[in-house]
Amino acid sequence: MNNLKRISLMIVLLLILSVACRLGGSSSSVESPPPPQQTTQEATSPPASDISSGAINRLQDVRQAVVQIEAVGTFVDPEFGETLQGGVGSGFIIDPAGIAVTNNHVVSGGTVFRVYVGGDTSKTYNARVLGYSECSDLAVIDLEGDGFPYLRWYDGPISVGMDIYVAGFPLGDPNFTLTKGIISKEKADGRSSFSSVESVVEYDATSNPGNSGGPVVTADGEVVAVHYMGNRQTRQAFGIAGNLAREVVDTLKSGTNLDSIGVNGGAVSNEDQTIVGVWAYSIQPGSAADKAGLKPGDIITRLGNVPVATDGTLYDYCDIIRSHSPTETLPVEVLRLETGELLSGQLNGRPLEVVSTFGSPTGGETPSGDTTTGSVPGTTVNRNASQPGEIYYATEFEDMSDWEYVLMKGNESGFYQEARNGKFRVDILEPDTWVYFFNTTFTYGDVQLDTSVENLGQNTNYTGLFCRYSDDGWYEANILNTGEWYIFASDGNRLELMFSGASRLINTGKKVNTYTFICKGDELTLGINGVEVKTISTDLSPFMPLREGEVGFFVASTSVYPLRVEFDWFTASVVY
């Protein structure tokens, strides 16, 4: 979101903590253990076995192929700040040469790894990461040495009611545990605040922080899934299904990363949703994110020109990563709370650089030194903006003296407007009243417009954004609060519909929505609540092409009235 509210850095951080402190990049903070269950059995000392290497085929021997992993690196937590200690989790060996599987969130950001096999803390194994997938939350490591016992993958069908066992070293304890449960769901939702797994199974076996990366096995010791998450309140635990995990692991152990940019991240937001994004707990050394200049503690707000983590998960973030090749140039926008800076750059391209600052009630400076504080209170103006994502103009509606309005339809007595307490409220008292508010600061050609608007009344209304406004006409994105949207062109005398549709992304009724309207060359793009809905060509307009003009927003009533809406902020920025 391009909403740069000028609030102190401490307040922003405190707000983020309300969500972020419940997340975590390490296994010690990602999971929440469910209450004890009657089906739980712990095996802290399984029977001795003669197996020293080779495939394990008995449940009591599983321990010999399960490992505890300690990752040391630079991690930044929203609550505790920077630390040089990382995650502690579990894993399991799948090859006698010492190839082991774990979760990405266990090893991501680590530079040194200490591994203990089978609970034996008298011997420490060094390990290196062969490959990782942040979106599938899997990683493959290579332990020094060979001749290890190993686990095999389960090849049979997974069905509800199937007995399973979760193996690992929870809570950072060297004592091995084995807990029993059943498969409760064959295909669970893999969206979470720290990954977006495409194939997940759910089970009721007890798990704790530190079980992350450990195997979920059958009574024969075969791996059904890779445990990666649990929920204390709902008595649920989740594992990455073995069929998906095996396919991903085959790629990772060859030394190829998959569905990754090198960020150990989690979705975060503050209470009023003015800051939403992916918090970087750690950055993988040498990754695309590292080379672009991302640091632990950064918040990725946009990736590939699309806002991310708007639903509290990494679904959109991972969808973008999966739809681009690892070497493809990808725009990225980052909020750096530590310095109060908004940065823009590219993965596999232009490194991050500061495009604006925030946190001061008197505004900030751009890298060129041009002031970004407008003469009107509550505004930011940067006439020299040129970098993608850089703000041309932003307002929090403390003053509307640089705005004008045009009543396209209706009577002057039919509406009321007021800027108060950082909000701009519009009341329409009569039917079929259309009023357009446009900013007079300067004209734009290509531009991205964003706004947040809340419906305070009970009746149907239209709100929207428009660009290239002049005597020759304009283009507008028009959203009806019952769930429909329209894109129009005007020649200054009449509106012609170019495209329309409906979207469940629209929060209907008395709700808040954020809208984006991008006017770039011969294309118009509508976004609703952080998701791109439609891109069309201006060739659909029956009128002459429009190249530049003023920008703004509008409110309109239907045959039902009165209505009341309130705008929170408005920005115009450089198009990616």
Coordinates of C-alpha atoms in Angstrom, one line a residue:
M1 CA 0.0 0.0 0.0
N2 CA 1.2 3.5 -0.7
N3 CA -0.2 4.9 2.5
L4 CA 2.8 6.6 4.2
K5 CA 1.2 7.7 7.4
R6 CA 3.5 10.0 9.3
I7 CA 3.5 8.4 12.7
S8 CA 6.5 7.7 14.9
L9 CA 8.6 4.6 14.2
M10 CA 8.0 3.3 17.7
I11 CA 4.2 3.4 17.3
V12 CA 4.4 1.7 13.9
L13 CA 6.5 -1.1 15.4
L14 CA 4.2 -1.5 18.4
L15 CA 1.2 -1.9 16.1
I16 CA 3.0 -4.5 14.0
L17 CA 3.8 -6.4 17.2
S18 CA 0.1 -7.0 17.7
V19 CA 0.3 -9.5 14.8
A20 CA 3.9 -10.2 14.2
C21 CA 4.8 -11.4 17.7
R22 CA 2.5 -14.3 17.2
L23 CA 4.4 -15.3 14.1
G24 CA 8.0 -16.6 13.8
G25 CA 10.8 -17.4 11.5
S26 CA 12.2 -20.2 13.7
S27 CA 10.6 -23.4 14.7
S28 CA 10.4 -22.1 18.2
S29 CA 7.8 -19.4 17.4
V30 CA 5.9 -20.8 14.4
E31 CA 4.0 -23.5 16.1
S32 CA 1.6 -23.6 19.0
P33 CA 1.3 -27.0 20.7
P34 CA -2.3 -28.4 21.2
P35 CA -3.4 -29.7 24.6
P36 CA -2.3 -33.3 25.6
Q37 CA -4.4 -36.0 24.0
Q38 CA -5.2 -39.5 25.0
T39 CA -3.7 -40.8 21.8
T40 CA -0.3 -39.4 22.6
Q41 CA 2.6 -41.7 23.4
E42 CA 6.2 -40.6 24.0
A43 CA 9.1 -42.8 23.2
T44 CA 12.1 -41.2 24.9
S45 CA 14.1 -44.4 24.8
P46 CA 13.2 -46.8 22.0
P47 CA 14.4 -50.3 22.1
A48 CA 18.0 -50.9 21.1
S49 CA 18.6 -51.9 17.5
D50 CA 21.4 -53.5 15.5
I51 CA 20.9 -51.1 12.6
S52 CA 23.9 -48.9 12.0
S53 CA 23.1 -48.0 8.5
G54 CA 20.5 -48.8 5.9
A55 CA 16.8 -48.3 5.5
I56 CA 14.7 -48.3 8.6
N57 CA 11.5 -50.4 8.6
R58 CA 10.4 -50.5 12.2
L59 CA 8.8 -47.7 14.2
Q60 CA 11.1 -48.3 17.2
D61 CA 14.1 -47.6 15.0
V62 CA 12.9 -44.3 13.5
R63 CA 14.8 -42.3 16.1
Q64 CA 18.1 -43.3 14.6
A65 CA 17.4 -41.4 11.4
V66 CA 15.8 -38.3 13.0
V67 CA 18.0 -35.3 13.7
Q68 CA 18.0 -32.1 15.7
I69 CA 19.2 -29.0 13.9
E70 CA 20.5 -25.8 15.4
A71 CA 20.9 -22.9 12.9
V72 CA 23.0 -19.9 13.8
G73 CA 22.8 -16.6 11.8
T74 CA 21.5 -13.1 11.9
F75 CA 17.7 -13.0 12.6
V76 CA 15.5 -10.0 13.4
D77 CA 12.3 -10.5 15.3
P78 CA 9.6 -7.8 15.5
E79 CA 9.6 -8.1 19.3
F80 CA 13.2 -8.8 20.3
G81 CA 15.1 -7.2 17.5
E82 CA 18.4 -8.6 16.1
T83 CA 19.8 -11.8 17.5
L84 CA 22.7 -14.0 16.4
Q85 CA 20.9 -17.2 17.4
G86 CA 18.5 -18.9 15.1
G87 CA 16.1 -21.7 15.0
V88 CA 16.1 -25.1 16.5
G89 CA 14.1 -27.8 14.7
S90 CA 14.0 -31.4 13.6
G91 CA 14.8 -33.2 10.4
F92 CA 15.3 -36.7 9.1
I93 CA 17.9 -38.5 7.0
I94 CA 16.8 -39.9 3.6
D95 CA 20.1 -41.2 2.3
P96 CA 23.0 -43.0 3.9
A97 CA 25.3 -40.3 2.5
G98 CA 23.8 -37.9 5.1
I99 CA 21.2 -36.2 3.0
A100 CA 18.5 -34.9 5.3
V101 CA 15.1 -33.1 5.0
T102 CA 13.8 -30.3 7.2
N103 CA 11.7 -27.1 7.0
N104 CA 13.1 -24.0 5.3
H105 CA 12.1 -21.9 8.3
V106 CA 14.4 -24.0 10.5
V107 CA 17.6 -23.3 8.4
S108 CA 16.8 -20.1 6.5
G109 CA 19.2 -17.3 7.3
G110 CA 21.6 -19.6 9.1
T111 CA 25.3 -19.6 8.3
V112 CA 26.4 -22.3 10.7
F113 CA 24.5 -25.5 11.4
R114 CA 25.0 -28.0 14.3
V115 CA 23.2 -31.3 13.8
Y116 CA 22.7 -34.1 16.4
V117 CA 21.6 -37.6 15.1
G118 CA 19.2 -39.7 17.1
G119 CA 19.4 -37.6 20.2
D120 CA 23.1 -38.3 20.7
T121 CA 24.5 -34.9 21.9
S122 CA 28.0 -36.3 22.4
K123 CA 28.7 -35.9 18.6
T124 CA 28.0 -32.8 16.6
Y125 CA 27.8 -33.0 12.8
N126 CA 28.4 -30.0 10.6
A127 CA 26.0 -29.5 7.7
R128 CA 25.4 -27.4 4.7
V129 CA 22.3 -26.4 2.9
L130 CA 21.9 -28.0 -0.6
G131 CA 18.7 -26.3 -1.5
Y132 CA 15.6 -24.7 -0.1
S133 CA 12.0 -23.7 -1.0
E134 CA 10.6 -20.9 1.1
C135 CA 7.1 -21.3 -0.2
S136 CA 6.9 -25.0 0.2
D137 CA 8.8 -24.6 3.5
L138 CA 11.3 -27.4 2.7
A139 CA 15.1 -27.6 2.8
V140 CA 17.7 -30.3 2.2
I141 CA 20.9 -30.4 4.1
D142 CA 24.0 -32.5 3.8
L143 CA 25.6 -33.9 6.9
E144 CA 29.3 -34.6 7.1
G145 CA 30.1 -38.3 7.0
D146 CA 28.2 -41.2 5.6
G147 CA 26.8 -44.6 6.5
F148 CA 23.7 -43.1 8.2
P149 CA 20.5 -45.0 8.9
Y150 CA 17.7 -43.4 6.8
L151 CA 14.0 -43.3 6.3
R152 CA 12.0 -44.2 3.2
W153 CA 9.0 -42.4 1.7
Y154 CA 5.6 -43.9 2.1
D155 CA 4.1 -44.8 -1.3
G156 CA 0.6 -45.8 -0.4
P157 CA -2.6 -43.8 -0.3
I158 CA -3.2 -41.4 2.6
S159 CA -6.7 -41.7 4.1
V160 CA -8.7 -40.2 7.0
G161 CA -8.3 -42.3 10.1
M162 CA -4.9 -43.6 9.1
D163 CA -2.5 -44.1 12.1
I164 CA 0.6 -41.8 12.1
Y165 CA 3.4 -40.8 14.4
V166 CA 5.1 -37.4 14.7
A167 CA 8.8 -37.8 15.5
G168 CA 11.3 -35.2 16.5
F169 CA 13.0 -33.1 19.2
P170 CA 10.5 -30.5 20.4
L171 CA 11.2 -27.4 22.5
G172 CA 15.0 -27.6 21.8
D173 CA 15.2 -30.6 24.1
P174 CA 17.7 -33.4 23.1
N175 CA 15.1 -36.0 24.2
F176 CA 13.4 -37.7 21.3
T177 CA 9.6 -37.9 21.2
L178 CA 7.2 -39.9 19.2
T179 CA 3.5 -39.0 19.4
K180 CA 0.6 -41.0 18.0
G181 CA -2.4 -39.7 16.1
I182 CA -4.6 -40.2 13.0
I183 CA -5.0 -38.4 9.7
S184 CA -8.0 -36.1 10.2
K185 CA -8.0 -34.5 6.8
E186 CA -6.4 -35.7 3.5
K187 CA -6.2 -32.2 1.9
A188 CA -5.9 -29.3 4.2
D189 CA -5.4 -25.6 3.5
G190 CA -1.7 -24.9 3.1
R191 CA -1.9 -21.2 3.4
S192 CA -0.2 -19.8 6.5
S193 CA 1.6 -16.6 7.6
F194 CA 5.0 -18.1 6.7
S195 CA 4.5 -20.3 3.7
S196 CA 2.0 -21.4 1.0
V197 CA 2.2 -25.2 0.7
E198 CA 0.3 -26.8 -2.1
S199 CA -0.4 -30.2 -0.6
V200 CA -1.0 -30.5 3.2
V201 CA -2.4 -33.2 5.4
E202 CA -3.9 -32.6 8.9
Y203 CA -3.6 -34.9 11.9
D204 CA -4.3 -34.8 15.6
A205 CA -0.9 -36.0 17.0
T206 CA 0.5 -33.7 19.6
S207 CA 3.4 -31.5 18.3
N208 CA 5.4 -28.7 19.9
P209 CA 7.7 -26.0 18.7
G210 CA 10.9 -27.8 17.6
N211 CA 9.0 -30.6 15.8
S212 CA 9.2 -28.5 12.7
G213 CA 10.9 -30.4 9.9
G214 CA 10.5 -33.8 11.6
P215 CA 8.9 -36.8 9.9
V216 CA 5.4 -38.0 10.2
V217 CA 5.6 -41.7 9.8
T218 CA 3.6 -44.9 9.6
A219 CA 3.9 -47.9 11.9
D220 CA 6.6 -49.2 9.6
G221 CA 8.6 -46.0 9.9
E222 CA 7.9 -44.7 6.4
V223 CA 7.5 -41.0 5.9
V224 CA 3.9 -39.8 5.2
A225 CA 4.6 -36.1 5.6
V226 CA 7.0 -33.5 6.8
H227 CA 5.7 -31.8 9.9
Y228 CA 5.7 -28.0 9.7
M229 CA 3.0 -26.4 11.8
G230 CA 0.7 -27.0 14.8
N231 CA -2.1 -25.1 16.5
R232 CA -2.6 -25.2 20.2
Q233 CA -6.1 -23.8 20.3
T234 CA -7.7 -26.0 17.6
R235 CA -5.8 -29.2 18.3
Q236 CA -4.6 -29.4 14.8
A237 CA -1.2 -30.3 13.3
F238 CA -0.1 -30.1 9.7
G239 CA 2.4 -31.8 7.5
I240 CA 3.6 -31.3 3.9
A241 CA 2.3 -34.3 2.1
G242 CA 4.9 -36.9 1.2
N243 CA 4.1 -36.9 -2.5
L244 CA 4.7 -33.2 -2.8
A245 CA 7.7 -33.2 -0.4
R246 CA 9.4 -36.0 -2.3
E247 CA 9.1 -34.2 -5.6
V248 CA 10.4 -30.9 -4.1
V249 CA 13.2 -32.6 -2.2
D250 CA 14.4 -34.3 -5.4
T251 CA 15.0 -30.9 -6.9
L252 CA 16.5 -29.4 -3.7
K253 CA 19.1 -32.1 -3.2
S254 CA 20.5 -31.5 -6.7
G255 CA 21.5 -28.0 -5.4
T256 CA 18.6 -26.1 -7.0
N257 CA 16.4 -23.8 -5.0
L258 CA 12.7 -23.8 -5.7
D259 CA 10.0 -21.1 -5.3
S260 CA 12.3 -18.8 -3.4
I261 CA 13.9 -15.4 -3.4
G262 CA 15.9 -16.0 -0.2
V263 CA 13.6 -14.6 2.5
N264 CA 12.6 -16.3 5.7
G265 CA 9.4 -14.3 6.1
G266 CA 6.0 -14.0 7.8
A267 CA 2.9 -11.9 7.0
V268 CA 2.5 -8.9 9.3
S269 CA 0.2 -5.9 9.6
N270 CA -0.6 -3.1 12.0
E271 CA -4.1 -2.6 13.5
D272 CA -5.5 -0.2 10.9
Q273 CA -3.9 -2.1 8.0
T274 CA -1.9 0.9 6.9
I275 CA 1.2 -1.3 6.9
V276 CA 0.8 -4.7 5.4
G277 CA 3.5 -7.0 4.1
V278 CA 6.1 -9.8 4.6
W279 CA 8.5 -9.3 7.5
A280 CA 12.0 -10.6 6.7
Y281 CA 13.2 -12.5 9.8
S282 CA 16.4 -13.4 7.9
I283 CA 17.9 -13.3 4.5
Q284 CA 19.6 -16.2 2.8
P285 CA 23.2 -15.2 2.0
G286 CA 23.8 -15.0 -1.8
S287 CA 20.1 -15.1 -2.6
A288 CA 18.3 -12.8 -5.0
A289 CA 16.9 -10.9 -2.0
D290 CA 20.4 -10.6 -0.5
K291 CA 21.9 -9.3 -3.8
A292 CA 19.0 -6.8 -4.1
G293 CA 19.9 -5.3 -0.7
L294 CA 17.1 -6.7 1.5
K295 CA 18.0 -6.9 5.2
P296 CA 16.5 -8.8 8.1
G297 CA 13.8 -6.6 9.6
D298 CA 12.6 -5.2 6.2
I299 CA 8.9 -5.4 5.3
I300 CA 8.2 -6.4 1.7
T301 CA 5.0 -4.4 0.8
R302 CA 4.9 -5.1 -2.9
L303 CA 6.4 -7.8 -5.1
G304 CA 5.9 -7.7 -8.9
N305 CA 3.9 -4.5 -8.5
V306 CA 1.3 -6.3 -6.4
P307 CA 0.7 -5.7 -2.7
V308 CA 1.5 -8.9 -0.7
A309 CA 0.2 -10.5 2.5
T310 CA -3.1 -8.6 2.4
D311 CA -5.0 -11.7 3.6
G312 CA -2.5 -12.4 6.4
T313 CA -0.9 -15.3 4.5
L314 CA 1.9 -15.7 1.9
Y315 CA -0.5 -17.0 -0.7
D316 CA -0.2 -14.0 -3.1
Y317 CA 3.5 -13.6 -2.3
C318 CA 4.3 -17.2 -3.2
D319 CA 1.9 -17.2 -6.2
I320 CA 4.0 -14.3 -7.6
I321 CA 7.3 -16.1 -6.9
R322 CA 6.0 -19.4 -8.5
S323 CA 4.9 -17.6 -11.6
H324 CA 8.4 -16.1 -12.4
S325 CA 11.6 -17.9 -13.1
P326 CA 14.4 -17.6 -10.5
T327 CA 16.5 -15.3 -12.8
E328 CA 13.6 -13.0 -13.9
T329 CA 13.7 -9.4 -13.0
L330 CA 11.0 -8.7 -10.4
P331 CA 10.1 -5.3 -8.9
V332 CA 10.1 -5.1 -5.1
E333 CA 9.1 -2.4 -2.7
V334 CA 10.3 -2.5 0.9
L335 CA 9.5 -0.6 4.1
R336 CA 12.6 -0.3 6.4
L337 CA 11.3 0.7 9.9
E338 CA 14.7 1.0 11.4
T339 CA 15.5 4.0 9.2
G340 CA 12.0 5.1 8.3
E341 CA 12.6 4.6 4.6
L342 CA 10.6 3.3 1.7
L343 CA 12.9 1.5 -0.8
S344 CA 12.3 0.4 -4.3
G345 CA 14.4 -1.9 -6.5
Q346 CA 14.4 -5.2 -8.4
L347 CA 15.3 -8.8 -7.7
N348 CA 17.9 -9.8 -10.3
G349 CA 18.1 -6.2 -11.4
R350 CA 18.4 -2.7 -9.9
P351 CA 19.4 -2.9 -6.1
L352 CA 17.1 -1.2 -3.6
E353 CA 17.4 2.5 -3.1
V354 CA 15.5 5.0 -1.0
V355 CA 12.5 6.6 -2.8
S356 CA 10.9 8.4 0.2
T357 CA 11.1 8.7 4.0
F358 CA 8.4 8.7 6.7
G359 CA 8.1 9.1 10.4
S360 CA 8.5 12.9 10.7
P361 CA 5.4 15.2 11.0
T362 CA 7.2 17.7 8.8
G363 CA 7.9 15.4 5.9
G364 CA 11.2 14.0 4.6
E365 CA 13.6 14.2 1.7
T366 CA 14.1 12.2 -1.4
P367 CA 17.5 10.9 -2.3
S368 CA 18.0 14.0 -4.5
G369 CA 17.3 16.3 -1.6
D370 CA 14.1 17.7 -3.0
T371 CA 11.5 18.4 -0.3
T372 CA 8.6 16.1 -0.3
T373 CA 6.4 18.1 2.0
G374 CA 3.6 20.0 0.3
S375 CA 2.5 23.5 1.2
V376 CA -0.9 22.2 2.2
P377 CA -1.0 20.4 5.6
G378 CA -1.1 16.7 5.5
T379 CA 0.2 16.4 1.9
T380 CA 3.4 15.1 0.3
V381 CA 4.4 16.4 -3.1
N382 CA 7.5 15.3 -5.2
R383 CA 7.4 16.8 -8.7
N384 CA 10.7 15.1 -9.5
A385 CA 9.5 11.5 -8.7
S386 CA 10.8 9.1 -11.3
Q387 CA 11.5 5.7 -9.7
P388 CA 8.8 3.0 -9.8
G389 CA 6.7 3.3 -6.7
E390 CA 7.9 6.8 -5.8
I391 CA 5.2 9.1 -4.6
Y392 CA 4.2 12.1 -6.8
Y393 CA 1.5 13.2 -4.4
A394 CA -0.1 11.9 -1.2
T395 CA -2.7 13.4 1.1
E396 CA -4.3 12.5 4.4
F397 CA -7.1 15.1 3.9
E398 CA -6.1 17.5 6.6
D399 CA -6.8 20.2 4.1
M400 CA -8.5 20.2 0.7
S401 CA -7.3 23.6 -0.6
D402 CA -5.4 21.9 -3.5
W403 CA -8.6 20.1 -4.6
E404 CA -11.6 21.1 -6.7
Y405 CA -14.8 19.4 -7.5
V406 CA -17.1 19.1 -10.5
L407 CA -20.8 18.2 -10.1
M408 CA -21.4 16.0 -13.1
K409 CA -25.0 15.2 -12.3
G410 CA -27.4 16.5 -9.6
N411 CA -27.8 19.7 -7.6
E412 CA -25.4 21.6 -5.4
S413 CA -27.8 21.2 -2.5
G414 CA -27.7 17.4 -3.0
F415 CA -24.3 16.8 -1.3
Y416 CA -22.1 17.9 1.5
Q417 CA -18.3 17.5 1.9
E418 CA -16.0 17.9 4.8
A419 CA -12.3 17.3 5.6
R420 CA -11.9 16.6 9.3
N421 CA -9.6 14.7 11.6
G422 CA -7.6 13.4 8.7
K423 CA -10.6 12.1 6.8
F424 CA -12.6 13.4 3.8
R425 CA -16.4 12.7 4.3
V426 CA -19.0 13.0 1.5
D427 CA -22.7 12.9 2.2
I428 CA -25.1 12.7 -0.8
L429 CA -28.6 13.6 0.1
E430 CA -30.4 13.2 -3.3
P431 CA -30.7 10.4 -5.9
D432 CA -28.5 10.3 -9.1
T433 CA -25.9 12.8 -7.8
W434 CA -22.4 12.4 -9.2
V435 CA -19.5 14.5 -7.8
Y436 CA -15.9 14.3 -8.9
F437 CA -13.0 15.6 -6.8
F438 CA -9.7 16.3 -8.7
N439 CA -6.3 17.4 -7.5
T440 CA -4.9 20.5 -9.0
T441 CA -1.2 20.0 -8.1
F442 CA -0.2 18.9 -11.6
T443 CA -1.1 16.7 -14.5
Y444 CA -0.1 13.1 -15.0
G445 CA 0.4 10.8 -18.0
D446 CA 1.2 7.3 -16.6
V447 CA 0.3 7.1 -13.0
Q448 CA -0.9 4.7 -10.2
L449 CA -3.7 5.9 -8.0
D450 CA -4.5 4.4 -4.6
T451 CA -7.2 5.2 -2.0
S452 CA -9.0 3.8 1.0
V453 CA -12.7 4.5 1.4
E454 CA -15.2 3.4 4.0
N455 CA -18.9 3.1 3.5
L456 CA -20.6 4.7 6.6
G457 CA -24.2 4.5 5.3
Q458 CA -26.6 1.7 4.6
N459 CA -27.4 2.5 0.9
T460 CA -25.9 1.5 -2.4
N461 CA -23.2 3.8 -3.7
Y462 CA -20.5 4.2 -6.3
T463 CA -17.0 5.3 -5.5
G464 CA -13.9 5.2 -7.7
L465 CA -10.8 6.8 -9.2
F466 CA -10.1 8.6 -12.4
C467 CA -7.1 9.6 -14.4
R468 CA -6.2 11.9 -17.4
Y469 CA -9.0 14.3 -16.6
S470 CA -9.2 17.2 -19.0
D471 CA -11.7 18.9 -21.3
D472 CA -11.2 16.0 -23.7
G473 CA -12.5 13.5 -21.2
W474 CA -11.1 11.0 -18.7
Y475 CA -10.8 7.3 -17.7
E476 CA -12.4 6.0 -14.5
A477 CA -12.7 2.8 -12.4
N478 CA -16.1 2.7 -10.8
I479 CA -16.9 0.3 -7.9
L480 CA -20.4 -0.4 -6.6
N481 CA -20.5 -1.4 -3.0
T482 CA -22.7 -4.3 -3.7
G483 CA -19.9 -6.1 -5.5
E484 CA -19.8 -4.9 -9.1
W485 CA -17.1 -2.8 -10.9
Y486 CA -17.0 -0.9 -14.1
I487 CA -14.3 0.8 -16.2
F488 CA -15.5 3.8 -18.3
A489 CA -14.2 6.3 -20.8
S490 CA -15.5 9.8 -21.2
D491 CA -15.2 12.4 -23.9
G492 CA -16.3 15.1 -21.4
N493 CA -20.0 14.8 -22.4
R494 CA -20.9 11.2 -21.8
L495 CA -19.6 8.0 -20.3
E496 CA -19.1 4.8 -22.4
L497 CA -18.6 1.5 -20.7
M498 CA -15.4 -0.3 -21.7
F499 CA -15.6 -3.3 -19.3
S500 CA -17.5 -4.5 -16.3
G501 CA -17.6 -7.4 -13.9
A502 CA -18.2 -8.6 -10.3
S503 CA -15.7 -9.5 -7.6
R504 CA -15.8 -11.1 -4.2
L505 CA -12.8 -9.0 -3.3
I506 CA -15.1 -6.0 -2.8
N507 CA -16.1 -5.7 0.9
T508 CA -19.8 -5.1 0.6
G509 CA -22.0 -3.2 3.0
K510 CA -20.5 -0.9 5.7
K511 CA -16.9 -1.8 5.2
V512 CA -13.5 -0.4 4.2
N513 CA -12.0 -1.0 0.7
T514 CA -8.8 0.0 -0.9
Y515 CA -8.8 0.7 -4.6
T516 CA -6.0 0.9 -7.2
F517 CA -6.3 2.4 -10.7
I518 CA -3.2 2.3 -12.9
C519 CA -3.1 4.3 -16.1
K520 CA -0.1 3.2 -18.1
G521 CA 0.3 3.8 -21.8
D522 CA -2.6 2.2 -23.6
E523 CA -3.6 0.1 -20.6
L524 CA -5.9 0.6 -17.6
T525 CA -5.7 -1.7 -14.5
L526 CA -8.1 -2.0 -11.7
G527 CA -7.0 -3.4 -8.3
I528 CA -9.3 -4.1 -5.3
N529 CA -8.0 -4.7 -1.8
G530 CA -4.5 -5.4 -3.0
V531 CA -5.4 -7.8 -5.8
E532 CA -5.3 -7.0 -9.5
V533 CA -8.8 -7.6 -10.9
K534 CA -8.6 -6.5 -14.6
T535 CA -6.3 -4.9 -17.2
I536 CA -7.9 -3.6 -20.4
S537 CA -6.7 -1.6 -23.4
T538 CA -7.9 1.9 -24.0
D539 CA -8.6 0.8 -27.5
L540 CA -12.0 -0.3 -26.1
S541 CA -12.9 3.4 -25.8
P542 CA -14.9 4.8 -28.7
F543 CA -13.3 8.2 -28.1
M544 CA -9.9 9.7 -29.0
P545 CA -7.0 8.4 -26.8
L546 CA -6.2 10.4 -23.7
R547 CA -2.6 10.9 -22.8
E548 CA -2.5 13.1 -19.7
G549 CA -4.6 15.1 -17.3
E550 CA -5.5 15.5 -13.7
V551 CA -6.4 12.7 -11.2
G552 CA -8.9 12.2 -8.4
F553 CA -11.8 10.3 -7.0
F554 CA -15.6 10.5 -7.1
V555 CA -18.7 9.5 -5.2
A556 CA -22.2 8.9 -6.8
S557 CA -25.6 7.9 -5.6
T558 CA -28.1 5.6 -7.3
S559 CA -31.9 5.9 -6.9
V560 CA -31.5 5.1 -3.2
Y561 CA -30.3 7.8 -0.8
P562 CA -28.9 9.2 1.4
L563 CA -25.4 7.9 1.5
R564 CA -22.2 8.7 3.4
V565 CA -18.6 7.6 2.5
E566 CA -15.3 8.6 4.1
F567 CA -11.9 8.6 2.3
D568 CA -8.8 8.0 4.5
W569 CA -6.0 8.7 2.1
F570 CA -5.1 9.2 -1.5
T571 CA -1.8 8.7 -3.4
A572 CA -0.5 9.2 -6.9
S573 CA 2.8 7.4 -7.6
V574 CA 5.1 6.4 -10.4
V575 CA 4.0 3.3 -12.3
Y576 CA 6.2 0.2 -12.2

